[in-house]
PDB file of C-alpha atoms in Angstrom:
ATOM      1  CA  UNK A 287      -7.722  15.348   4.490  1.00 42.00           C
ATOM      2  CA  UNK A 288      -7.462  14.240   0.967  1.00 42.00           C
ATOM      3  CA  UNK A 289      -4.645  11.847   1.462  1.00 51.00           C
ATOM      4  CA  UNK A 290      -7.457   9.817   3.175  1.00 89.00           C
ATOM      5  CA  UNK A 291      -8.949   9.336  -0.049  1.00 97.00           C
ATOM      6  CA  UNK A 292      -7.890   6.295  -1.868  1.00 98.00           C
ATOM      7  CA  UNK A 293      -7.296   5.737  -5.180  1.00 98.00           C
ATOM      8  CA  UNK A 294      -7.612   3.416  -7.859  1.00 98.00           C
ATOM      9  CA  UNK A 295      -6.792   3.368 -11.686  1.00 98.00           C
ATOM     10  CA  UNK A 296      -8.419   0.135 -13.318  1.00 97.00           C
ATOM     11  CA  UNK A 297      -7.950  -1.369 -16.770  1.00 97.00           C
ATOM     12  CA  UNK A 298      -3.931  -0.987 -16.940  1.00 98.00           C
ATOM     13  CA  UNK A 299      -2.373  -2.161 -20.217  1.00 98.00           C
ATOM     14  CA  UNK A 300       0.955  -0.464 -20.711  1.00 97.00           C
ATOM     15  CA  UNK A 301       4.422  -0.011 -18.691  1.00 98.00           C
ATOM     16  CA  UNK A 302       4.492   3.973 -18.633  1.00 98.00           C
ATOM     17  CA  UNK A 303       1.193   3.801 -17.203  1.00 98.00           C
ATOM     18  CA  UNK A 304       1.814   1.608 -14.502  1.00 98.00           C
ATOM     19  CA  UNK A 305       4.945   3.119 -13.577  1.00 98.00           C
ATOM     20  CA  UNK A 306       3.403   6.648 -13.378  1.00 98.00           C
ATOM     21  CA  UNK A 307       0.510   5.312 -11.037  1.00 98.00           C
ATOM     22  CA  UNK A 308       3.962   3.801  -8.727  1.00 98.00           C
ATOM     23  CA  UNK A 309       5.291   7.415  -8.816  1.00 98.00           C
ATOM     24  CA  UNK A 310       1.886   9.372  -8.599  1.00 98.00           C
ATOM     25  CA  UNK A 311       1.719   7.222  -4.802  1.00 97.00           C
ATOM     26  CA  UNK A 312      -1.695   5.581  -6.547  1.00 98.00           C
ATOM     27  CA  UNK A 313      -2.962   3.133  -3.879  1.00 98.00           C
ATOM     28  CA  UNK A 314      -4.412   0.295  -6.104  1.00 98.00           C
ATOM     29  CA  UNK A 315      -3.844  -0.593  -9.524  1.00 98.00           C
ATOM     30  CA  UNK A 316      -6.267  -3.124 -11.635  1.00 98.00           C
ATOM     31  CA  UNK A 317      -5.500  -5.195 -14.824  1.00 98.00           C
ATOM     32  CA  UNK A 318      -8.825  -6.256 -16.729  1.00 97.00           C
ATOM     33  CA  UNK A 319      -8.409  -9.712 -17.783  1.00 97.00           C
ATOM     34  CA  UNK A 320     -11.839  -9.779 -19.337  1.00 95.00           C
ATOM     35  CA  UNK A 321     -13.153 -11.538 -22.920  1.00 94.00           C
ATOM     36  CA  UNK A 322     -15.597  -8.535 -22.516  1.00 89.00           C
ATOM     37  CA  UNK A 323     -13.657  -5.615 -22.007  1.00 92.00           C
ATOM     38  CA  UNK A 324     -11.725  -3.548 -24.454  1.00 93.00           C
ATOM     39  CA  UNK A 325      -9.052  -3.290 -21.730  1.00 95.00           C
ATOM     40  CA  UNK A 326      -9.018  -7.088 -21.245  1.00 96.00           C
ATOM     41  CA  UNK A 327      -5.041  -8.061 -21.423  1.00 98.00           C
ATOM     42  CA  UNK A 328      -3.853 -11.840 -21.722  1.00 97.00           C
ATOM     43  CA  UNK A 329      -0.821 -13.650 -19.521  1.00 98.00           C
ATOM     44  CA  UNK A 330       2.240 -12.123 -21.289  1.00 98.00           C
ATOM     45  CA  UNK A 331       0.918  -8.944 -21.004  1.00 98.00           C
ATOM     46  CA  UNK A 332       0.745  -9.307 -17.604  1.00 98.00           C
ATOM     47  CA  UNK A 333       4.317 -10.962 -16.733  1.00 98.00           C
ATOM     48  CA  UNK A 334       5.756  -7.826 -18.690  1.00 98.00           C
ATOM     49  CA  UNK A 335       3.249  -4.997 -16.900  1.00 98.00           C
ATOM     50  CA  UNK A 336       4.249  -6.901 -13.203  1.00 98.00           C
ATOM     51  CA  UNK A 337       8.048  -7.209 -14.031  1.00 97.00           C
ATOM     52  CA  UNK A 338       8.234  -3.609 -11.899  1.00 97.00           C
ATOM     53  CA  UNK A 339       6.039  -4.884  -8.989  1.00 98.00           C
ATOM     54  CA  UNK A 340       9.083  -5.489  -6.867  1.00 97.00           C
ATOM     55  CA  UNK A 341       9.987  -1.549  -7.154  1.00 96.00           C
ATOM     56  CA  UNK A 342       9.179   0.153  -3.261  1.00 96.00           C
ATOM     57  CA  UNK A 343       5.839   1.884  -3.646  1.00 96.00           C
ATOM     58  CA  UNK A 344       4.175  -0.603  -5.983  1.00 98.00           C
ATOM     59  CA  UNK A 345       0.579  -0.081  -5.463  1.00 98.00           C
ATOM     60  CA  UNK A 346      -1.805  -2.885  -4.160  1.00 98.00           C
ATOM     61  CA  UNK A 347      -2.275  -5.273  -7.150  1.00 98.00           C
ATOM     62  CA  UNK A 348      -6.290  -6.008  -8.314  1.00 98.00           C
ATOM     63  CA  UNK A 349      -7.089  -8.419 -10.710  1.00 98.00           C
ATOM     64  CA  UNK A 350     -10.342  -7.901 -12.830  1.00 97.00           C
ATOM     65  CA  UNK A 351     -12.556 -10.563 -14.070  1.00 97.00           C
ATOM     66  CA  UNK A 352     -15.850 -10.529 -15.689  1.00 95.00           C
ATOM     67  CA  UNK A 353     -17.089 -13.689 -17.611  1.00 94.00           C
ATOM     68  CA  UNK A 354     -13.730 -15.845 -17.414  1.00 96.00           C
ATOM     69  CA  UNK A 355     -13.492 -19.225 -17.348  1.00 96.00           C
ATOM     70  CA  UNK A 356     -13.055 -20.416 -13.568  1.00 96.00           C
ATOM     71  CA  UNK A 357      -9.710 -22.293 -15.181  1.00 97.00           C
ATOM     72  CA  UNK A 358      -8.478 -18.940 -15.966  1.00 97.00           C
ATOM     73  CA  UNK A 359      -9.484 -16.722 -12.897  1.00 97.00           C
ATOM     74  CA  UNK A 360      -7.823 -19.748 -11.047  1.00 97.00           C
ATOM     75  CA  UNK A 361      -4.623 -19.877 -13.133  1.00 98.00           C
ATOM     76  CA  UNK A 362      -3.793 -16.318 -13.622  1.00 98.00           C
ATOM     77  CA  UNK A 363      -4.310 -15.745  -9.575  1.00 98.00           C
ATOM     78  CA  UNK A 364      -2.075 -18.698  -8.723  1.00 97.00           C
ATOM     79  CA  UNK A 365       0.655 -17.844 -11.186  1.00 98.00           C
ATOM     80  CA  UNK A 366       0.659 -13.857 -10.462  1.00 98.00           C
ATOM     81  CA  UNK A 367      -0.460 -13.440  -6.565  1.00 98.00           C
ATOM     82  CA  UNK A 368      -2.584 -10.488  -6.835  1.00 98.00           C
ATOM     83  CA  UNK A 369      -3.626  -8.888  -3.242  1.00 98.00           C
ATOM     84  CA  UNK A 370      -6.792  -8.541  -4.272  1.00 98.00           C
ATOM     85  CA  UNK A 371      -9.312 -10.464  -6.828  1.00 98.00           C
ATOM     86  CA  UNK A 372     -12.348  -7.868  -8.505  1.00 97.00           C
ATOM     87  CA  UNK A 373     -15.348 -10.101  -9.493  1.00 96.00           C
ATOM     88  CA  UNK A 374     -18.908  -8.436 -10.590  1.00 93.00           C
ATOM     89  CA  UNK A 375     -21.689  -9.542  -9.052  1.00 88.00           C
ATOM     90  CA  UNK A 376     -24.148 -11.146 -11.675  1.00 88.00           C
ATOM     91  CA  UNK A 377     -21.407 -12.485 -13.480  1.00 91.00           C
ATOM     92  CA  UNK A 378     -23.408 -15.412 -15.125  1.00 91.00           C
ATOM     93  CA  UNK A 379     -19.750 -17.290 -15.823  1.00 93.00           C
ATOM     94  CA  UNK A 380     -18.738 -16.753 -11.943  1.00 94.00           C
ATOM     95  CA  UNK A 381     -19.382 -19.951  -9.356  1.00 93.00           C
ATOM     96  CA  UNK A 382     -20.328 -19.290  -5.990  1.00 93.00           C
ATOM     97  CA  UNK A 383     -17.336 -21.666  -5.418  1.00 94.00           C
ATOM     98  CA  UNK A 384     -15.280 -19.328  -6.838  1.00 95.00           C
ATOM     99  CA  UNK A 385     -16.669 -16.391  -4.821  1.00 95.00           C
ATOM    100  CA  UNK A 386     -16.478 -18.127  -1.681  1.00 94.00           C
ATOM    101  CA  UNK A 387     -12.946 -18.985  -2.151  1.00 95.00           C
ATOM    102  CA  UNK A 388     -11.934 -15.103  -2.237  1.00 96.00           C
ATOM    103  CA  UNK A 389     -13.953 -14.382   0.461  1.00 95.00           C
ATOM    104  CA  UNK A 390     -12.168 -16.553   2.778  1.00 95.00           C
ATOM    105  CA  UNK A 391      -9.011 -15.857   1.926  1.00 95.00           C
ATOM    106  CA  UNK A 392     -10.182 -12.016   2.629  1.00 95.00           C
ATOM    107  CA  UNK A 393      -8.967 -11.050  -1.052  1.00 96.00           C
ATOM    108  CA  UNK A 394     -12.260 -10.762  -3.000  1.00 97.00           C
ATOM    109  CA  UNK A 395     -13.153  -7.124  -3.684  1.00 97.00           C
ATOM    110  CA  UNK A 396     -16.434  -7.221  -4.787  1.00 96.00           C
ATOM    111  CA  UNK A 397     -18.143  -4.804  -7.417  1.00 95.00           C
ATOM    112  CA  UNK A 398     -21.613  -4.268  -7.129  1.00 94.00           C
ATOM    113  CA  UNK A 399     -23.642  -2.288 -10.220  1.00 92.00           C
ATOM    114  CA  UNK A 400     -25.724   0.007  -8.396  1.00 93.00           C
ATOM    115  CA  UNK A 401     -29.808   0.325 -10.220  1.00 91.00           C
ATOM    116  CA  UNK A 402     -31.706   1.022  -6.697  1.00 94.00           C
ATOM    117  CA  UNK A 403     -31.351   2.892  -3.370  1.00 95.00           C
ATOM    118  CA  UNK A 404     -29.225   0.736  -1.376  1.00 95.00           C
ATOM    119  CA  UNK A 405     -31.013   0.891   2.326  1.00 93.00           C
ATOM    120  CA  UNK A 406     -27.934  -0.379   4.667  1.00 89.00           C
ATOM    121  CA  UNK A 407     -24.325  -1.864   4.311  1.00 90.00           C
ATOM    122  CA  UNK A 408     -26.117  -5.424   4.969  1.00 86.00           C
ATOM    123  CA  UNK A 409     -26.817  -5.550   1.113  1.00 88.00           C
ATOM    124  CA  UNK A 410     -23.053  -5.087   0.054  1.00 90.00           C
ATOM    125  CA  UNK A 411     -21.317  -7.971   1.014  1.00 88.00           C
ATOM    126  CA  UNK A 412     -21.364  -7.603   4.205  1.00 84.00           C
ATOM    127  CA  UNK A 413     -17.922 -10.613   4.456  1.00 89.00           C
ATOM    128  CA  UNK A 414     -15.907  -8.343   2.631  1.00 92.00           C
ATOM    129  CA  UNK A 415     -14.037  -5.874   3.697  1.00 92.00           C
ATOM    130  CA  UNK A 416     -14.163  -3.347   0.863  1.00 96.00           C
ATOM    131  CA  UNK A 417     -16.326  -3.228  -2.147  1.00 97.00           C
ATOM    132  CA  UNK A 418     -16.416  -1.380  -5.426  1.00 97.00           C
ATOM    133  CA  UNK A 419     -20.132   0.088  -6.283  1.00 96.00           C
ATOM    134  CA  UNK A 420     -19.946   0.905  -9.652  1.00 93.00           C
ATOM    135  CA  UNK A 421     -22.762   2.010 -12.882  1.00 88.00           C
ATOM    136  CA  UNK A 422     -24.734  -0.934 -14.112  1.00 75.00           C
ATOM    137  CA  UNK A 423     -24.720  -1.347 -17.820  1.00 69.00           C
ATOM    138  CA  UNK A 424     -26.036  -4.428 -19.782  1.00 64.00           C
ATOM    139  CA  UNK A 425     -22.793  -6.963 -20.591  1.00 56.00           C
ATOM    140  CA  UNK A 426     -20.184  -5.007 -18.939  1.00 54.00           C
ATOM    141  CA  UNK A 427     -18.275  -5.742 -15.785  1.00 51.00           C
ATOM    142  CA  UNK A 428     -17.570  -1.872 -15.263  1.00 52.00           C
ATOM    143  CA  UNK A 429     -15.313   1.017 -17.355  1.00 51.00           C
ATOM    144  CA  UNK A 430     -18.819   2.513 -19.296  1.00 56.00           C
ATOM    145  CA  UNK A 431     -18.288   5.903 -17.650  1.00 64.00           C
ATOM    146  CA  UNK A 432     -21.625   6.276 -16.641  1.00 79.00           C
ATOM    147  CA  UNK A 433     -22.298   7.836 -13.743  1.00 91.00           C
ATOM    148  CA  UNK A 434     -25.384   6.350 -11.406  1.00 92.00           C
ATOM    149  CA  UNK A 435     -27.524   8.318  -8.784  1.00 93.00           C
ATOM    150  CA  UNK A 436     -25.179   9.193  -5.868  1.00 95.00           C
ATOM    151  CA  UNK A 437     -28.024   9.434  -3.839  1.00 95.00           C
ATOM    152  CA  UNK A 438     -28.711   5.541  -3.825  1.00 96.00           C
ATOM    153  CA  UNK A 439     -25.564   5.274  -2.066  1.00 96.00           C
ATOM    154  CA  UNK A 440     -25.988   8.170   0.842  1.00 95.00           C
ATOM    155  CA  UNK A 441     -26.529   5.059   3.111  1.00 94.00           C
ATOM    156  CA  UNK A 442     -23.300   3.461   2.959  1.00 95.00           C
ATOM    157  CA  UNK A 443     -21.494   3.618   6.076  1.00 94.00           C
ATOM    158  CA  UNK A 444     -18.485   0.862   5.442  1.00 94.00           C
ATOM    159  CA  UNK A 445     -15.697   1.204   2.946  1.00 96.00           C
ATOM    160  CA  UNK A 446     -16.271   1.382  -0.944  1.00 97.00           C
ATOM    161  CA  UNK A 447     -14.610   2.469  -3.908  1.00 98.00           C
ATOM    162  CA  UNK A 448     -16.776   4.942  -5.848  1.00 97.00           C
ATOM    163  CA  UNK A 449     -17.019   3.962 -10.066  1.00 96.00           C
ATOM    164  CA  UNK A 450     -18.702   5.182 -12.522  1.00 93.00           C
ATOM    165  CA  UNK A 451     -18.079   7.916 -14.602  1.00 93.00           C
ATOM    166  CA  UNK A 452     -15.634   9.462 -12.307  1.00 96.00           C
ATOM    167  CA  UNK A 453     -13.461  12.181 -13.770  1.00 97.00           C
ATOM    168  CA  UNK A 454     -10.342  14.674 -12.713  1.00 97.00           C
ATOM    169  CA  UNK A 455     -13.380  17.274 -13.406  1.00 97.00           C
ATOM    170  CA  UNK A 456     -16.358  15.394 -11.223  1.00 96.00           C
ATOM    171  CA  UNK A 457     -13.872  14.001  -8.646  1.00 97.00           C
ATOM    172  CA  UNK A 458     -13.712  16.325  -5.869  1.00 97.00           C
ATOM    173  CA  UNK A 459     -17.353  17.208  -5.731  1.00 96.00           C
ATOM    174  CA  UNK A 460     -18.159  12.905  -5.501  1.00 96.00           C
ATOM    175  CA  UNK A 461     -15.516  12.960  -2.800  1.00 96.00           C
ATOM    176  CA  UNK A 462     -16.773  15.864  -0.750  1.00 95.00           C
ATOM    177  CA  UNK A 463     -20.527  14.927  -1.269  1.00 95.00           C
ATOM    178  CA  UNK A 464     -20.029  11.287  -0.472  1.00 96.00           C
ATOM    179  CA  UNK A 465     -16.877  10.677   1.349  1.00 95.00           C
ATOM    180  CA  UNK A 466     -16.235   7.370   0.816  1.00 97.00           C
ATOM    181  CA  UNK A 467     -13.343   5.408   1.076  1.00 97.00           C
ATOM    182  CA  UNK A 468     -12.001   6.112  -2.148  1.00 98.00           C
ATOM    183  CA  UNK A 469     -12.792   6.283  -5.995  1.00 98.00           C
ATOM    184  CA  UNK A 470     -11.808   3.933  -9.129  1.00 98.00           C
ATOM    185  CA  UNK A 471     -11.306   5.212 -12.194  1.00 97.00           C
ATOM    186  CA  UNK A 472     -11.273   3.700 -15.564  1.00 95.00           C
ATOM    187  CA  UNK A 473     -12.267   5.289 -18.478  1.00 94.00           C
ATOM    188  CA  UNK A 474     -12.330   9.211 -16.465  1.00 96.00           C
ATOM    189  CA  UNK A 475      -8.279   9.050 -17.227  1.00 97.00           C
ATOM    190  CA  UNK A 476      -8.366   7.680 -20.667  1.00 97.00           C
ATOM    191  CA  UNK A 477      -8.098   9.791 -24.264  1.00 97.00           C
ATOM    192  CA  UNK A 478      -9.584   7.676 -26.996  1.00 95.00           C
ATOM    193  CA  UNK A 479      -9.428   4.623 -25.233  1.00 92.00           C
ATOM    194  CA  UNK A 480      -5.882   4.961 -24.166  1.00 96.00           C
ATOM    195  CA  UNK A 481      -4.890   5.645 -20.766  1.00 98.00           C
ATOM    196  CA  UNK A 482      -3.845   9.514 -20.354  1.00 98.00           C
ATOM    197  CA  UNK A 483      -1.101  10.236 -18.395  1.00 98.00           C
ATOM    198  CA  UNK A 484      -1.735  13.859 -17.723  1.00 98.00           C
ATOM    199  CA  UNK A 485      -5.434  13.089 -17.104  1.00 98.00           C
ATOM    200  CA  UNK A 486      -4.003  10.856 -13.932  1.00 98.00           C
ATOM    201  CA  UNK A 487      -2.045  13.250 -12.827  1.00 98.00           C
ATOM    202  CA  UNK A 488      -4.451  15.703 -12.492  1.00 98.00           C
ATOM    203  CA  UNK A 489      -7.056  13.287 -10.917  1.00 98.00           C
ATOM    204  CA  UNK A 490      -4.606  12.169  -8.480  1.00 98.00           C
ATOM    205  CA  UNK A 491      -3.751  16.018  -7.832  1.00 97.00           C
ATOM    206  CA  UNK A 492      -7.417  16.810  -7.415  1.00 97.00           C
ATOM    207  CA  UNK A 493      -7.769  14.032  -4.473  1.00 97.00           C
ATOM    208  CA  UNK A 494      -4.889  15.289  -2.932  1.00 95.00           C
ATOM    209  CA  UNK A 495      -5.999  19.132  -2.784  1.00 94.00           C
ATOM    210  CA  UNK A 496      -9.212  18.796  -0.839  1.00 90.00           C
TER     211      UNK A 496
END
């Protein structure tokens, strides 16, 4: 059962942590390109990170944005192909140009910062075919580690990532009282703001032993 469970490690910023995620069988991996984050990472940063991304078993490729310049989210897709783009919605930078665009190429995976009871999948993007619901916290696009109220989200019947605050320790009981499609995780793997390597292994080891 728990290879069902997908799994994605967000905010990427160094080779030996990409190329564990490859070897750990990690289904998506995300590089933050945002002003706001403390994970952001510029263009060079990501030509050396995506130099591997030709090595079998290179996990689905998510780009993160959260107040960029349209000129940038445009650029940085175009040059580097991601599969899949992660915009926040309430981005106050983010056109619904932009947005659309995604959505009809059926690559925009949008995060939505859960502060209410969500009452049916209409209210999630219903054109997109998997969505991230996430913690809401003022000026971030996601990574604060705080977890919401599980119980807004009982009602959820169609694909999402689970965020917020989601740990090797908290993972398997959000899995088993949730079931969803599968869980992002960005600052749950990290020591002191680095990304741990033994703290993904035993995350990914806890999703794949229930």
């Amino acid at each position: 059962m728990g290879t069902d469970f997908k799994i994605k490690i967000c905010g990427i910023k160094d080779l030996s942590t990409l190329e564990l995620c490859r070897d750990l069988g990690v289904d998506f991996v995300g590089l933050n390109f945002s002003p706001k984050s403390p994970r952001g990472i510029n263009r060079n940063v990501a030509a050396e990170l995506l130099s591997i991304r030709h090595l079998p078993g290179f996990p689905k490729l998510v780009f993160l944005f959260f107040e960029n310049s349209t000129e940038e989210i445009l650029s940085l897709t175009k040059e580097f192909k991601p599969d899949l783009i992660q915009l926040i919605r309430g981005d106050r930078f983010l056109t619904n140009e932009i947005w659309e665009s995604f959505t009809n190429q059926n690559r925009l995976l949008p995060a939505i910062r859960i502060q209410s009871p969500i009452e049916s999948d209409e209210e999630l993007e219903p054109r997109s075919s998997l969505v991230i619901l996430d913690s809401f916290q003022k000026g971030l696009g996601g990574g604060s580690g705080h977890v919401f109220p599980w119980e807004y989200v009982t009602n959820v019947k169609r694909p999402y990532l689970l965020a917020g605050g989601i740990t090797p320790n908290n993972v398997q009981l959000a899995l088993n009282t949730l079931k969803p499609y599968g869980i992002d995780v960005a600052s749950g793997v990290e020591t002191d703001g680095n990304k741990d390597p033994n703290k993904i292994k035993e995350l990914v080891q806890n999703v794949r032993n229930i």
